[in-house]
Amino acid sequence: MSDDLDIPESHPRYHSLLTRHRIEDGVEKGITSQQGLIAQGRGEAFDYLLGEETIPSADRAARAAAAALLGADQPVLSVNGNVAALVPGETVELAEVVDADIEVNLFNRTEERIERIADHLGEHGATEVKGLTADARIPGIDHERAKVDADGIYSADVVVVPLEDGDRAEALGEMDKTEIVIDLNPLSRSPQVAAIPIIDNVMRAVPNITRHADALSSASDAELKRIVNDFDATATLRAAEQRIRESESPDGSPQ
Ligand code: PTJ
């Protein structure tokens, strides 16, 4: 992926423009679907209202996510076309730190796009990418997202599902998995049904979970469990919604 932007990092909208650039690049490479552009626009609006920063409740959620992943028997990171374009290297790094599998799972599924995403993740250091076998189905979903690997998402105990539609999020919850959802919209169905909703941009959230996982790498199982049990999903969603509703720009004027 090329991150060659003709604008300096000091530009106030640098990160937002970099995100757009990566998504555009993803579409050009056949990794991201055209609907991914629309999803990105929707996310950007919420990010703007959140102040384009990781709010304290999202940081606490990222720490709880790191604890859940470190304490898991079989954690899996689910990757779609937007995630592959935005955070390929960061996803591989997180998978390494928490010893998770990576599985491609697409809403607009084609074998060709799965292969391209797997290759793209391989270029960013992934040694194994699941998702092509698709020998199991998530019960209760009648679209392509139901197709998963039996030794991947299907049998995982903890799953990270960034930028998800609500259907699969709900169905995975019903399979008794601990679901970690990353989404900028606290009112979206997927964070609402997640055990651990992280209301943050995936560009910030994924490296932040990795940072917390590094810091917790020598924590005991009891300590990891305590962090997960103490986490309050409802308060996290409420804090993000409040931030959005009361949004002010850094100089105090309404945005
Ligand atoms: O690659 P595919 O075929 O699996 O398709 C992926 C998309 C994202 C196109 C598909 O899952 C989709 O249409 O998703 P939705 O229903 O538009 O939901 C996307 C959610 O992600 C919305 O709630 C957005 O607010 C949120 N979102 C968008 N960009 C980001 C984001 N959340 C975190 N970080 C972002 N950069």
XYZ file of C-alpha atoms and ligand atoms in Angstrom:
291
model
C 0.000 0.000 0.000
C 1.296 3.433 -0.804
C 0.807 6.133 1.807
C 2.184 8.799 -0.549
C 0.105 11.811 0.304
C 0.900 15.222 -1.096
C 0.117 16.874 2.215
C 2.343 17.357 5.286
C 1.672 15.490 8.546
C 1.152 18.884 10.195
C -2.022 19.429 8.123
C -4.993 19.531 10.558
C -6.883 16.914 8.550
C -3.847 14.728 7.802
C -5.177 11.588 9.519
C -8.602 11.921 7.980
C -7.088 12.390 4.512
C -4.708 9.467 5.046
C -7.689 7.274 5.948
C -9.529 8.298 2.771
C -6.403 7.681 0.739
C -6.026 4.141 2.116
C -9.691 3.344 1.416
C -9.434 4.698 -2.154
C -6.290 2.635 -2.638
C -8.119 -0.419 -1.283
C -10.924 0.006 -3.822
C -8.415 0.428 -6.657
C -6.649 -2.792 -5.614
C -9.909 -4.748 -5.415
C -9.573 -5.217 -1.650
C -12.297 -2.844 -0.480
C -15.858 -2.883 -1.853
C -17.426 0.281 -3.258
C -19.843 0.137 -0.326
C -16.752 0.465 1.823
C -16.463 4.076 0.629
C -19.958 4.799 1.912
C -19.240 3.062 5.231
C -16.080 5.163 5.595
C -18.063 8.386 5.027
C -20.539 7.361 7.692
C -17.740 6.609 10.124
C -15.975 9.905 9.408
C -19.016 11.913 10.444
C -19.003 10.249 13.865
C -15.235 10.579 14.177
C -15.512 14.309 13.531
C -18.060 14.614 16.340
C -15.856 12.552 18.677
C -13.065 15.069 18.065
C -11.016 12.569 15.997
C -9.372 11.244 19.147
C -9.561 8.209 21.414
C -11.878 9.264 24.220
C -11.155 7.882 27.743
C -14.043 5.364 27.643
C -12.722 3.984 24.322
C -9.275 3.635 25.841
C -10.715 1.644 28.777
C -12.580 -0.541 26.270
C -9.350 -1.138 24.335
C -7.682 -2.277 27.583
C -10.572 -4.646 28.355
C -10.326 -5.963 24.779
C -6.604 -6.598 25.223
C -7.299 -8.476 28.479
C -10.046 -10.586 26.833
C -7.770 -11.454 23.904
C -4.809 -12.354 26.129
C -7.051 -14.523 28.328
C -8.745 -16.268 25.377
C -8.234 -19.915 24.375
C -8.822 -19.245 20.699
C -9.002 -15.571 19.724
C -9.722 -14.570 16.109
C -9.501 -11.175 14.405
C -12.112 -10.841 11.659
C -11.032 -8.748 8.671
C -13.214 -7.156 5.981
C -12.351 -4.968 2.992
C -12.192 -1.724 4.966
C -10.061 -3.165 7.759
C -7.653 -4.720 5.248
C -7.190 -1.353 3.532
C -6.944 0.746 6.698
C -4.939 -1.353 9.179
C -3.291 -4.373 7.514
C 0.071 -4.172 9.307
C -1.527 -3.119 12.594
C -3.885 -6.137 12.455
C -0.982 -8.523 11.873
C 0.896 -6.954 14.781
C -2.089 -7.316 17.132
C -2.562 -10.953 16.074
C 1.091 -11.622 16.934
C 0.967 -9.936 20.334
C -2.200 -11.759 21.520
C -1.533 -14.957 19.541
C -4.761 -14.718 17.501
C -5.758 -16.086 14.118
C -6.765 -13.712 11.320
C -9.839 -14.618 9.276
C -11.245 -12.755 6.269
C -15.037 -12.503 6.449
C -16.886 -10.374 3.924
C -20.368 -8.991 3.545
C -19.924 -8.636 -0.229
C -18.090 -11.944 -0.472
C -16.176 -13.092 -3.551
C -13.393 -15.685 -3.586
C -11.254 -13.268 -5.584
C -11.540 -10.487 -3.016
C -10.796 -12.895 -0.150
C -7.647 -14.044 -1.964
C -6.562 -10.466 -2.638
C -7.078 -9.535 1.009
C -5.172 -12.632 2.172
C -2.289 -11.724 -0.182
C -2.359 -8.117 1.001
C -2.179 -9.239 4.651
C 0.644 -11.597 3.666
C 2.541 -8.608 2.240
C 2.149 -7.020 5.676
C 3.614 -10.019 7.480
C 0.704 -12.434 8.032
C 1.865 -16.041 7.807
C -1.594 -17.633 7.770
C -4.941 -16.104 6.868
C -8.177 -18.067 7.334
C -11.493 -17.530 5.560
C -11.161 -19.379 2.284
C -12.137 -22.823 3.571
C -15.573 -21.611 4.705
C -16.568 -25.069 5.953
C -18.930 -23.864 8.696
C -21.931 -21.531 8.968
C -22.955 -19.089 11.671
C -26.530 -20.087 12.544
C -29.257 -17.492 12.003
C -27.662 -15.491 9.165
C -28.856 -15.882 5.592
C -26.156 -13.874 3.801
C -22.522 -14.417 2.852
C -21.186 -13.319 6.240
C -22.460 -16.636 7.649
C -19.588 -18.469 5.888
C -16.694 -19.061 8.298
C -13.869 -21.531 8.880
C -14.684 -24.359 11.311
C -11.274 -23.980 12.974
C -11.470 -20.168 12.901
C -14.371 -17.875 13.807
C -16.758 -20.828 14.221
C -14.827 -22.343 17.127
C -13.278 -19.122 18.530
C -14.111 -18.011 22.067
C -13.179 -14.331 21.555
C -13.708 -12.546 18.210
C -12.766 -9.008 17.180
C -15.259 -7.697 14.624
C -14.409 -4.213 13.373
C -16.823 -2.221 11.155
C -19.483 -4.842 11.221
C -23.123 -4.979 10.254
C -25.427 -5.807 13.153
C -26.689 -9.202 11.938
C -23.514 -11.160 12.365
C -22.613 -9.327 15.555
C -25.898 -10.467 17.059
C -25.556 -14.044 15.772
C -21.998 -14.380 17.117
C -23.192 -13.173 20.505
C -25.840 -15.898 20.451
C -23.055 -18.451 19.887
C -21.718 -17.407 23.308
C -18.581 -15.812 21.979
C -17.047 -12.767 23.617
C -17.391 -10.158 20.939
C -15.177 -7.104 20.656
C -16.650 -4.581 18.207
C -14.815 -1.522 16.891
C -17.240 1.041 15.459
C -17.420 4.820 15.455
C -21.202 4.846 15.817
C -22.307 4.012 19.386
C -25.932 3.713 18.184
C -25.128 1.047 15.602
C -26.507 -2.435 16.409
C -23.094 -4.167 16.458
C -21.532 -2.160 19.318
C -24.893 -2.334 21.108
C -24.740 -6.152 21.213
C -20.979 -6.446 21.833
C -19.509 -7.592 25.143
C -16.760 -5.010 24.575
C -17.670 -2.106 22.265
C -14.793 0.181 21.302
C -16.185 3.460 19.951
C -13.142 4.656 18.070
C -11.619 4.798 14.601
C -10.132 1.413 13.673
C -6.956 3.315 12.707
C -6.472 4.307 16.353
C -8.213 1.402 18.094
C -6.207 -1.523 16.692
C -2.745 -0.135 17.646
C -4.205 0.938 20.987
C -5.347 -2.628 21.802
C -1.832 -3.816 20.877
C -0.279 -1.211 23.181
C -2.494 -2.371 26.073
C -1.767 -6.030 25.291
C 1.964 -5.302 25.447
C 1.503 -3.621 28.830
C -0.602 -6.555 30.132
C 1.627 -9.297 28.738
C 2.752 -10.474 32.180
C -0.632 -10.073 33.935
C -2.027 -13.197 35.626
C -5.174 -14.937 34.361
C -6.993 -13.665 37.454
C -5.960 -10.073 36.700
C -7.056 -10.394 33.039
C -10.432 -11.799 34.147
C -10.874 -8.995 36.660
C -10.254 -6.338 33.972
C -12.836 -7.969 31.655
C -15.400 -8.426 34.448
C -15.006 -4.817 35.639
C -15.659 -3.472 32.133
C -19.045 -1.764 31.696
C -20.310 -1.884 28.080
C -23.421 0.201 28.738
C -21.426 3.013 30.367
C -18.966 2.924 27.441
C -21.725 3.372 24.859
C -23.347 6.107 26.946
C -20.046 8.020 27.327
C -19.469 8.019 23.559
C -23.011 9.102 22.770
C -22.722 11.892 25.311
C -19.448 13.040 23.791
C -21.041 13.125 20.336
C -24.147 14.988 21.517
C -22.138 17.539 23.466
C -19.428 17.783 20.847
C -17.278 20.878 20.890
C -14.219 21.737 18.864
C -10.878 21.969 20.751
C -11.237 25.786 20.958
C -14.632 25.400 22.660
C -16.834 26.487 19.774
C -19.596 24.115 18.582
C -18.448 21.956 15.663
O -15.683 -5.693 2.899
P -17.083 -6.122 3.133
O -17.733 -6.687 1.880
O -17.232 -7.084 4.273
O -17.967 -4.813 3.517
C -17.565 -4.022 4.609
C -18.560 -2.858 4.870
C -17.926 -1.964 5.937
C -18.753 -2.088 3.576
C -19.904 -3.464 5.344
O -19.691 -4.232 6.496
C -20.926 -2.382 5.612
O -21.686 -1.980 4.743
O -20.904 -1.909 6.867
P -21.950 -0.801 7.419
O -23.270 -1.455 7.685
O -21.904 0.432 6.567
O -21.315 -0.461 8.822
C -20.048 0.081 8.932
C -19.914 0.689 10.339
O -18.555 0.996 10.528
C -20.718 2.000 10.526
O -21.374 1.952 11.780
C -19.620 3.104 10.533
O -19.931 4.153 11.418
C -18.404 2.325 11.036
N -17.118 2.818 10.511
C -16.822 3.274 9.268
N -15.521 3.590 9.160
C -14.953 3.319 10.364
C -15.974 2.820 11.231
N -15.723 2.451 12.490
C -14.427 2.556 12.931
N -13.413 3.023 12.158
C -13.619 3.420 10.876
N -12.617 3.878 10.127
